[in-house]
PDB file of C-alpha atoms in Angstrom:
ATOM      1  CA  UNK A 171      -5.482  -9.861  -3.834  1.00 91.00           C
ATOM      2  CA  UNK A 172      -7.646  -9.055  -0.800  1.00 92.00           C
ATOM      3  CA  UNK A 173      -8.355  -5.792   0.791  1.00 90.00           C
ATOM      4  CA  UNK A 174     -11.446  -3.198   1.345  1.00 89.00           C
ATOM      5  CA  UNK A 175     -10.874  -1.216  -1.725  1.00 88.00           C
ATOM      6  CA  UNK A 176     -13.894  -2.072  -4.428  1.00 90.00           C
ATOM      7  CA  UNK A 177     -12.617  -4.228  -7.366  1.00 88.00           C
ATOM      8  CA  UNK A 178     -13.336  -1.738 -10.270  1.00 88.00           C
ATOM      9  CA  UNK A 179     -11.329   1.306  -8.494  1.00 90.00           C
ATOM     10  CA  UNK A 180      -8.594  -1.578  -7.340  1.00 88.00           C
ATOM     11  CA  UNK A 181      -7.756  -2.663 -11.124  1.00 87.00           C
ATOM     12  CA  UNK A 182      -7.602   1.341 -11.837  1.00 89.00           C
ATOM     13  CA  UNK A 183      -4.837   1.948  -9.978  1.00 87.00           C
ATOM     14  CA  UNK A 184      -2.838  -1.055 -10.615  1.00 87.00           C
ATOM     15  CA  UNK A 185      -3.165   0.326 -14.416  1.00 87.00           C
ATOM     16  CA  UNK A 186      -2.079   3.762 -13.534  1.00 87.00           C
ATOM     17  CA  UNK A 187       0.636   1.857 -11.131  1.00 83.00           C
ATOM     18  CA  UNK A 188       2.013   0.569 -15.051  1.00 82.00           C
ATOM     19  CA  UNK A 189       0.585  -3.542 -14.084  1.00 84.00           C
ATOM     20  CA  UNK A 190      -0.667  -4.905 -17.920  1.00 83.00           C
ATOM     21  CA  UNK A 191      -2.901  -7.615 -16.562  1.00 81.00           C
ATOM     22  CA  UNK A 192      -2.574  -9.219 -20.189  1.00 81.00           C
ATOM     23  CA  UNK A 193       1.506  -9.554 -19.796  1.00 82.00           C
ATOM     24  CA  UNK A 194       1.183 -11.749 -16.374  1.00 83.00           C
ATOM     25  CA  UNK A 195       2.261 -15.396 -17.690  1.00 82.00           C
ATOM     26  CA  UNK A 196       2.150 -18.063 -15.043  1.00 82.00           C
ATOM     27  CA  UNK A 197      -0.048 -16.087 -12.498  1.00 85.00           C
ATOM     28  CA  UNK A 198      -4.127 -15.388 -12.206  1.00 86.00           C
ATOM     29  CA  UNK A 199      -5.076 -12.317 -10.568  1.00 88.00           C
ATOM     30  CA  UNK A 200      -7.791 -13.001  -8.273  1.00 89.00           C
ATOM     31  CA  UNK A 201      -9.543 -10.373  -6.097  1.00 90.00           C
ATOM     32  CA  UNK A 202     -11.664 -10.715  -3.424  1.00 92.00           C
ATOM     33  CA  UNK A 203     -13.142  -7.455  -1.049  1.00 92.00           C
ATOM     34  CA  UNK A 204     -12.966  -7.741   2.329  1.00 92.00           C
ATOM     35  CA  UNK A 205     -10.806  -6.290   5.789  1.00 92.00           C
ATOM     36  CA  UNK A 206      -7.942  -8.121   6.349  1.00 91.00           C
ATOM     37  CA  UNK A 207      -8.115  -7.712  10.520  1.00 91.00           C
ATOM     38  CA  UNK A 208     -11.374  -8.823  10.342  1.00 92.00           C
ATOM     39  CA  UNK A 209     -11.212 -12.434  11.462  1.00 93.00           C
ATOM     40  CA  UNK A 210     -14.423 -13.690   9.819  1.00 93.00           C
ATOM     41  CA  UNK A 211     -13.380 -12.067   6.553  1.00 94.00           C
ATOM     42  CA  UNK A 212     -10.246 -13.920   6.850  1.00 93.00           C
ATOM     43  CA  UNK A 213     -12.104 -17.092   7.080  1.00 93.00           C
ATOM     44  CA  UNK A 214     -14.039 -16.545   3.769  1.00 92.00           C
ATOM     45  CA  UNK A 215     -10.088 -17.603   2.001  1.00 92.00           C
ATOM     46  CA  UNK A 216      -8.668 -20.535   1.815  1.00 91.00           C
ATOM     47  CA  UNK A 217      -5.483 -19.653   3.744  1.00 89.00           C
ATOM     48  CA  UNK A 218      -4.460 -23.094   4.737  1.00 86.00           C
ATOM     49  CA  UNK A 219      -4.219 -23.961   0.846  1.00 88.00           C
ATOM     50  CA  UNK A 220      -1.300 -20.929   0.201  1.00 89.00           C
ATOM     51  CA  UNK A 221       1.999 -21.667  -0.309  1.00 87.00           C
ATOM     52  CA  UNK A 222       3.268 -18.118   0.442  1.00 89.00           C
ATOM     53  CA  UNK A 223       1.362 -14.642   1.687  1.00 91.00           C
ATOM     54  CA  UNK A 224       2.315 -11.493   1.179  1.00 92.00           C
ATOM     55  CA  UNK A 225       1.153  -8.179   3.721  1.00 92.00           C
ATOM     56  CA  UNK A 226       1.493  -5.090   2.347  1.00 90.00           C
ATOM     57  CA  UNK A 227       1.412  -2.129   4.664  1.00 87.00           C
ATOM     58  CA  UNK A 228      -2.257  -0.283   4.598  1.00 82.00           C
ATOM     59  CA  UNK A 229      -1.601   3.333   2.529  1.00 72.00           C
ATOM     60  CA  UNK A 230      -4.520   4.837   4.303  1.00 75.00           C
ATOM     61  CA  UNK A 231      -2.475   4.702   7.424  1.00 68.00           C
ATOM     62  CA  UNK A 232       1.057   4.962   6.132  1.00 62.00           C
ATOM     63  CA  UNK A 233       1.645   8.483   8.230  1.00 70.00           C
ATOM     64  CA  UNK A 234       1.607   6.468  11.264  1.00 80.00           C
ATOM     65  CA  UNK A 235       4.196   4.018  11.072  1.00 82.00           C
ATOM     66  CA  UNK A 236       2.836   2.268  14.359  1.00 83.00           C
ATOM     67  CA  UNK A 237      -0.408   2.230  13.193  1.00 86.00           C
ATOM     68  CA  UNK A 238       0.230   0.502   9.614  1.00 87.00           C
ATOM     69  CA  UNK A 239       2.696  -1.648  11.382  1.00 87.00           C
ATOM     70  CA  UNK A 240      -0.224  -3.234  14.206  1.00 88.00           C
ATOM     71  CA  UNK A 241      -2.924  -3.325  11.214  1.00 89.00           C
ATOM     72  CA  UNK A 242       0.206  -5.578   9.342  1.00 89.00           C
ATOM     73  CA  UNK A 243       0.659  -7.619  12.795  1.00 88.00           C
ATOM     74  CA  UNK A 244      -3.120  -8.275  13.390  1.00 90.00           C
ATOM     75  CA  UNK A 245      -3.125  -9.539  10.083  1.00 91.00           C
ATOM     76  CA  UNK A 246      -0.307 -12.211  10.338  1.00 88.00           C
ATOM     77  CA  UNK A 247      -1.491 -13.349  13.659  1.00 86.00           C
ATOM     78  CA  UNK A 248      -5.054 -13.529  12.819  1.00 90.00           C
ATOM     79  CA  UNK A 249      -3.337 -15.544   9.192  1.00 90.00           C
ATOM     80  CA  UNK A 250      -1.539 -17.893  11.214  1.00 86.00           C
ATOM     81  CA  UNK A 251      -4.482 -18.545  13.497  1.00 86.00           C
ATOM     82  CA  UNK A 252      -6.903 -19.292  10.888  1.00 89.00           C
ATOM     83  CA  UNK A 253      -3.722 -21.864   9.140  1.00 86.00           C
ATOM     84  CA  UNK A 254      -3.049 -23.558  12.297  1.00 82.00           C
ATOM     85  CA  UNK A 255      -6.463 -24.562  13.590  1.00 83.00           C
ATOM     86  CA  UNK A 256      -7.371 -25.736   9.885  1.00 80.00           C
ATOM     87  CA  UNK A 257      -4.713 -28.187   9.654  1.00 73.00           C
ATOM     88  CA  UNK A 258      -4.628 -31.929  10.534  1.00 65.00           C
ATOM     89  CA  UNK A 259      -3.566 -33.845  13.748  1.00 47.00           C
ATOM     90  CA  UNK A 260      -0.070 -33.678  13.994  1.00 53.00           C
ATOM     91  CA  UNK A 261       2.499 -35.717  16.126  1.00 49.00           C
ATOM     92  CA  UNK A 262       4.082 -33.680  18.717  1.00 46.00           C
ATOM     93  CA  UNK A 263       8.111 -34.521  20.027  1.00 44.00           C
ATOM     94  CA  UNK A 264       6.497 -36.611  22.824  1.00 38.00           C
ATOM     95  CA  UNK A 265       4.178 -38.462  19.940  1.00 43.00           C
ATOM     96  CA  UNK A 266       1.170 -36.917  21.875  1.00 44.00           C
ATOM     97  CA  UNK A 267      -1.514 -35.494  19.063  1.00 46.00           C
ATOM     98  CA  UNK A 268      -2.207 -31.489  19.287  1.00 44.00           C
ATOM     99  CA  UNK A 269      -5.516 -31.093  18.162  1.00 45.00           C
ATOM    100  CA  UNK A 270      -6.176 -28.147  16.510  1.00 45.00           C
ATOM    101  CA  UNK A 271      -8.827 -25.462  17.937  1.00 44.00           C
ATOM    102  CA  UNK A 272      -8.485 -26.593  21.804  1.00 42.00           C
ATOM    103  CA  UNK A 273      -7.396 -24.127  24.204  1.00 41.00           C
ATOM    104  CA  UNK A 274      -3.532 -24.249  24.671  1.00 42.00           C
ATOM    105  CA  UNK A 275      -1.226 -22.200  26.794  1.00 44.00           C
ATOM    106  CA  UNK A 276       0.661 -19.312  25.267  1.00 45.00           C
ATOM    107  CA  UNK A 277       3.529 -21.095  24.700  1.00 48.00           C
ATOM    108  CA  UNK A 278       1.860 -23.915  22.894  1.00 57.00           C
ATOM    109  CA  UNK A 279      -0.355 -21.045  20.930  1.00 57.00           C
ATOM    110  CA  UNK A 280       3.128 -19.627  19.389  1.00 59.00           C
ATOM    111  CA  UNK A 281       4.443 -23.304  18.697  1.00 62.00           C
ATOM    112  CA  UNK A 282       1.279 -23.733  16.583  1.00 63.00           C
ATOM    113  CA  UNK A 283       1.480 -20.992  14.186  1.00 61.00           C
ATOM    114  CA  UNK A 284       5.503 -21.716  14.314  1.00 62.00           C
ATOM    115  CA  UNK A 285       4.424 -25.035  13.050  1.00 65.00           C
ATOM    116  CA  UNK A 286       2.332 -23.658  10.417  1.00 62.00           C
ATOM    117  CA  UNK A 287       4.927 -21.374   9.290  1.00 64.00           C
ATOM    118  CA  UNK A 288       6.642 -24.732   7.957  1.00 67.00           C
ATOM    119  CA  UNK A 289       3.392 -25.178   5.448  1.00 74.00           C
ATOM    120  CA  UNK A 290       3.434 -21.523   4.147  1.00 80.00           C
ATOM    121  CA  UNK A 291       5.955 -18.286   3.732  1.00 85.00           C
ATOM    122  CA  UNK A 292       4.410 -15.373   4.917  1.00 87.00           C
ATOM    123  CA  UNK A 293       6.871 -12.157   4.256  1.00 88.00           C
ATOM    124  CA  UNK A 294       5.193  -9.115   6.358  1.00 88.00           C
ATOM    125  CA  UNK A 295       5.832  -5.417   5.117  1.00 89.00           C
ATOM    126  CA  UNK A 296       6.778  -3.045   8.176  1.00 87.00           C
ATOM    127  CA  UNK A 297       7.557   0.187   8.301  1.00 86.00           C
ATOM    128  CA  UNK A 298       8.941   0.463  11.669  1.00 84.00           C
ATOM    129  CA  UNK A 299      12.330  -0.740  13.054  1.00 82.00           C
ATOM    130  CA  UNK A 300      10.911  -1.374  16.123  1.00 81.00           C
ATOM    131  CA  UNK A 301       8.540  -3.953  14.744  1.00 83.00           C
ATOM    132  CA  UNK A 302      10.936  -6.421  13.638  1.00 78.00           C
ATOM    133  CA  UNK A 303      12.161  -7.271  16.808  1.00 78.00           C
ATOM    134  CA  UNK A 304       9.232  -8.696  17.063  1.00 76.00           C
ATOM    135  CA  UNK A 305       8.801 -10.334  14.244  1.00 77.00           C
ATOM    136  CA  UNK A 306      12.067 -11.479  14.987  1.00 74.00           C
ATOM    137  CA  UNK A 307      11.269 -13.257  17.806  1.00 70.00           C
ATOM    138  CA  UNK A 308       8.145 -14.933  17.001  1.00 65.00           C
ATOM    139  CA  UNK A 309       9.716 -15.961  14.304  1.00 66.00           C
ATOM    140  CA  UNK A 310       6.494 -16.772  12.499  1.00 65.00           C
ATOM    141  CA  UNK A 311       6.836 -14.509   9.634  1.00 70.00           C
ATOM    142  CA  UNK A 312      10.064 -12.902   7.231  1.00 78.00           C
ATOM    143  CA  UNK A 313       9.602  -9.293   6.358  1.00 79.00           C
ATOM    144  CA  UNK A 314      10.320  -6.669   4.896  1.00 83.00           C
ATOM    145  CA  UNK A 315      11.383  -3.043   6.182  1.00 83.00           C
ATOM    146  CA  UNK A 316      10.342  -0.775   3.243  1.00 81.00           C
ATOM    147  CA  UNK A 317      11.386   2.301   4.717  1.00 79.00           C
ATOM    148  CA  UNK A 318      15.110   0.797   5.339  1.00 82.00           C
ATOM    149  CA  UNK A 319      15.093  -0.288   1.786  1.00 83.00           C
ATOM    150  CA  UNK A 320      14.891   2.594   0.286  1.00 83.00           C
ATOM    151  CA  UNK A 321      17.085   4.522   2.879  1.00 86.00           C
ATOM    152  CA  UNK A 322      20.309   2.269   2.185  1.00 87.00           C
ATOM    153  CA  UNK A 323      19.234   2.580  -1.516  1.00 88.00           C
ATOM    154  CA  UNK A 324      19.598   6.172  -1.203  1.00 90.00           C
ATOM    155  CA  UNK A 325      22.544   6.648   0.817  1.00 91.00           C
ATOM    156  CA  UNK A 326      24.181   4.062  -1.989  1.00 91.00           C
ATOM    157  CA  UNK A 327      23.613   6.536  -4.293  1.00 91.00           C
ATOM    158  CA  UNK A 328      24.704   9.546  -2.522  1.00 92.00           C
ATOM    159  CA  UNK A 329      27.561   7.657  -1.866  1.00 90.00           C
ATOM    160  CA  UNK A 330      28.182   6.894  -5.805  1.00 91.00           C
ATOM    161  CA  UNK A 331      25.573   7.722  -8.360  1.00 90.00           C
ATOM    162  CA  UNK A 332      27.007   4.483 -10.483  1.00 90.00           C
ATOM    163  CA  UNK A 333      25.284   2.798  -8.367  1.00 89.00           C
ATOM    164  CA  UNK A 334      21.956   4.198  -9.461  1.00 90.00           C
ATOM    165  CA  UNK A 335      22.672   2.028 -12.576  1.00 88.00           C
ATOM    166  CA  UNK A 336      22.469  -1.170 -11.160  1.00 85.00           C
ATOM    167  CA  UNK A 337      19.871  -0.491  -8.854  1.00 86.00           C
ATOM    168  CA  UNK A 338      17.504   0.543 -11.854  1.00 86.00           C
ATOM    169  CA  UNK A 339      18.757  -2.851 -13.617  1.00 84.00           C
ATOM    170  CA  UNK A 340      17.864  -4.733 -10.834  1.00 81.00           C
ATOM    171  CA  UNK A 341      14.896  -3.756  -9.797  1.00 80.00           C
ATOM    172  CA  UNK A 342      13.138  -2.927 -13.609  1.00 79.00           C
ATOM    173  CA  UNK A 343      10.645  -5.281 -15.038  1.00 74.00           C
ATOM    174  CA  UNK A 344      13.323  -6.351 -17.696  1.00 79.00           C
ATOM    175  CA  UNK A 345      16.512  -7.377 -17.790  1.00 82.00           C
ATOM    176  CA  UNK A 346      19.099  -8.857 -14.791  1.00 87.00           C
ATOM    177  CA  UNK A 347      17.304 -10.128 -11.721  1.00 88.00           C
ATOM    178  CA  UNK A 348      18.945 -12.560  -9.176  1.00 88.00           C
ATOM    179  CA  UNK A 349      18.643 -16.504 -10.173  1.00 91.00           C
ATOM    180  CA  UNK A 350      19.399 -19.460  -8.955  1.00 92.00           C
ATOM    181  CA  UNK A 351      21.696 -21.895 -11.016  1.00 93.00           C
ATOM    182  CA  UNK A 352      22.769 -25.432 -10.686  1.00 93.00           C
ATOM    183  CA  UNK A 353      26.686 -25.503 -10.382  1.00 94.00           C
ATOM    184  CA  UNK A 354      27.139 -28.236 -12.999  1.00 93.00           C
ATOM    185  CA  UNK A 355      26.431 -24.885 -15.490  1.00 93.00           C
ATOM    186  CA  UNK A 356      30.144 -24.003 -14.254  1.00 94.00           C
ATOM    187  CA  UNK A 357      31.919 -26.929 -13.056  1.00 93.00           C
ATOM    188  CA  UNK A 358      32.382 -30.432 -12.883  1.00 93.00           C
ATOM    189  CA  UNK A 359      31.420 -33.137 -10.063  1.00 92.00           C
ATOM    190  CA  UNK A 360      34.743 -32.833  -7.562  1.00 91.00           C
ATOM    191  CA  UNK A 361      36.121 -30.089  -9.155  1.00 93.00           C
ATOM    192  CA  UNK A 362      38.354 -28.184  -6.525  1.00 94.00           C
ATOM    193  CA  UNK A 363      37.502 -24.428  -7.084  1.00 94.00           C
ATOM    194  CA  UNK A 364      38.111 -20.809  -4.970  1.00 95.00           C
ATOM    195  CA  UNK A 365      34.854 -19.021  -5.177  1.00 95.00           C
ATOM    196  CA  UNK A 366      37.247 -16.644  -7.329  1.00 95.00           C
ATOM    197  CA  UNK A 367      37.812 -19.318  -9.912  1.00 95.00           C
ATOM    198  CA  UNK A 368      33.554 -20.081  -9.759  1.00 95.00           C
ATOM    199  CA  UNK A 369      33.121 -16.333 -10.361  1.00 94.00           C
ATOM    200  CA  UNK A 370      35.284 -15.984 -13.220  1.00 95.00           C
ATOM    201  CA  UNK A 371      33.643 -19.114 -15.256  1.00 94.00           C
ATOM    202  CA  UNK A 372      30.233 -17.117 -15.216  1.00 94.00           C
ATOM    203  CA  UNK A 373      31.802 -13.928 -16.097  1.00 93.00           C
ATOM    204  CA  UNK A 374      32.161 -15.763 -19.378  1.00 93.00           C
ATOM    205  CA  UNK A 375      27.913 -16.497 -19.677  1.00 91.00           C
ATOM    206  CA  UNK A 376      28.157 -12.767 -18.408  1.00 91.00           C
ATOM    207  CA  UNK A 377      26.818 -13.452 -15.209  1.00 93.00           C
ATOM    208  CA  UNK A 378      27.928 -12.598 -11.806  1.00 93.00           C
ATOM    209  CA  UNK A 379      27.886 -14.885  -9.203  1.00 95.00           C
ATOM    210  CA  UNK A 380      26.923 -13.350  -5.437  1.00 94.00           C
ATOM    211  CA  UNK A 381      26.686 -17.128  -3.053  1.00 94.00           C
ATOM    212  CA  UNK A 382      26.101 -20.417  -2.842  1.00 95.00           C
ATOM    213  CA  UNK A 383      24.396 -23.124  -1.274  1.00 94.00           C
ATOM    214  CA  UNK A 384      26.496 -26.785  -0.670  1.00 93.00           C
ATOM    215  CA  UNK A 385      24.042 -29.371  -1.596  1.00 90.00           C
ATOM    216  CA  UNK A 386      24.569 -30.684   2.116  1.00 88.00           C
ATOM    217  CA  UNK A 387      23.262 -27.576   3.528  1.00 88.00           C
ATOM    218  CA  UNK A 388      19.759 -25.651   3.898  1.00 83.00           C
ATOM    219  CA  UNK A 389      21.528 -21.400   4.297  1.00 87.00           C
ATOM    220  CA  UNK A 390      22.742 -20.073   1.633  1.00 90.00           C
ATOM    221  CA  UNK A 391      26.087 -17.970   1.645  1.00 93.00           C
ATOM    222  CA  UNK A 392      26.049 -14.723   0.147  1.00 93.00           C
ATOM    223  CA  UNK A 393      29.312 -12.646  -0.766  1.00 93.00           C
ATOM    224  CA  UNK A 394      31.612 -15.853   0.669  1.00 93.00           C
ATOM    225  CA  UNK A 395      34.353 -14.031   2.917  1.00 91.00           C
ATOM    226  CA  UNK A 396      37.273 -16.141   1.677  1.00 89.00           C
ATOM    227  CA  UNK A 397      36.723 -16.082  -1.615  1.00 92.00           C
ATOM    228  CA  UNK A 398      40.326 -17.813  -2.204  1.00 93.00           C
ATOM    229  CA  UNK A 399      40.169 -20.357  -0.289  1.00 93.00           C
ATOM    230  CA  UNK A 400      39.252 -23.661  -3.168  1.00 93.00           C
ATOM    231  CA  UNK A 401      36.899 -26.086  -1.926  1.00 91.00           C
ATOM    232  CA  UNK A 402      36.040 -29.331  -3.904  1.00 93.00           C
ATOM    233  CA  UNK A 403      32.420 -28.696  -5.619  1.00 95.00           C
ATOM    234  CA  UNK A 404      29.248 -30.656  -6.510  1.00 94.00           C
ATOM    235  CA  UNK A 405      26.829 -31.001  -9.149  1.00 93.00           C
ATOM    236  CA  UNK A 406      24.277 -30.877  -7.003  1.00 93.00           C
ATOM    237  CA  UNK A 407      25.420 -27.141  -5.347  1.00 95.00           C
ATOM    238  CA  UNK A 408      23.624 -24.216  -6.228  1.00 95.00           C
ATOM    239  CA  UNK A 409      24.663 -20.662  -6.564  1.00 95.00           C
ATOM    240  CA  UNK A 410      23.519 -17.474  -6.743  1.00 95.00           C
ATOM    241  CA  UNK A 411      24.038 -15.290  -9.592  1.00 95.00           C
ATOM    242  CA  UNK A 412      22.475 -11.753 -10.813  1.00 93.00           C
ATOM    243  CA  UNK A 413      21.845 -12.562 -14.651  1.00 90.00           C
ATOM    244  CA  UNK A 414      19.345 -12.299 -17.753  1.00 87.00           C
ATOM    245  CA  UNK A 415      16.569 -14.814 -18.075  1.00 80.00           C
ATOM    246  CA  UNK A 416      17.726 -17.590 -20.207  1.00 71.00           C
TER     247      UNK A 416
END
């Protein structure tokens, strides 16, 4: 966790936020102080090393959408600098070697932190529609538009307080969360099945299945349009479900 508040007033509030340090099992909470669009602070972390990075919009300017949303943008781009000029030679699609920290147009700038992208996630929290168009187009970085979040969550439950239920299930601590399950748990190699059919077999482990992904595929598909159509399955599918942790 990195950012300019001190450590000892930083584990305060993620106590009187409801975080038990002593219940985290497979994770180490690490902090380090420092401003994140401050380049040579940046430097101080290994970023090249992290698998995924998450940016979390700056409270102290969270009245200014803009504002929050540039400090969020510096960030990433200042991230992705940092990641591309610390990795390796690589081969380019002319087998020419890109060295890393040599002056490069802009369009060869972008394709280097697009090609780091492929070594880490980073997901980026915005607050402003606007800003994901640009995000959008780098396409250097997912994200995450808080403020649309919990607008549609909202106007869900205007719509039908029911559905107040299963967003608290969802999104408590305990209890279902979304998973992702190898088909042979419901089916058999070849097995010719409507998504209909698929659904029904995890109703019985009192699941609910939401997509799939075909093992010859990389996208997942999420709430399948025909859901009658049967298609023959795979072992080596996976689908989405919303269940308990086994």
């Amino acid at each position: 966790m990195f950012n300019e508040v001190p450590e000892k007033e930083r584990e305060k509030k993620l106590i009187d936020g409801g975080l038990d340090i002593n219940r985290l099992v497979n994770i180490t909470l690490v902090h380090r102080e420092g401003n994140a669009v401050i380049r040579r602070h940046l430097e101080s972390i290994p970023l090249e090393s992290f698998d995924s990075i998450l940016i979390l919009a700056d409270e102290s300017v969270e009245d200014s959408a803009i504002q929050a949303d540039s400090r969020s943008l510096a960030t990433l781009l200042l991230i992705r600098d940092i990641q591309a000029k610390r990795l390796p030679y690589r081969e380019t699609a002319l087998g020419s070697q890109v060295q890393r920290g040599s002056s490069f147009s802009q369009g060869s700038w972008i394709g280097e932190m697009q090609q780091a992208s492929d070594n880490s996630v980073i997901i980026s929290e915005i607050l402003d529609p606007r800003t994901k168009n640009l995000l959008s187009m780098s396409k250097i970085s997912d994200y995450v538009l808080s403020n649309e979040l919990v607008s549609m969550a909202l106007a869900m439950v205007a719509e039908d307080r029911q559905i107040n239920n299963v967003l608290e299930e969802l999104f408590a601590e305990e209890g279902n969360e979304m998973h992702i399950r190898q088909a042979e748990l419901y089916l058999i190699e070849g097995e010719e099945l409507s998504f209909y059919e698929v659904l029904l077999r995890a109703r019985q482990r009192r699941e609910i299945v939401i997509g799939y992904r075909l093992a010859n595929t990389e996208k997942a598909v999420i709430n399948p349009p025909a859901k009658n159509e049967k298609r023959r399955w795979s072992v080596k599918d996976v689908l989405v479900v919303i269940a308990e942790k086994e």
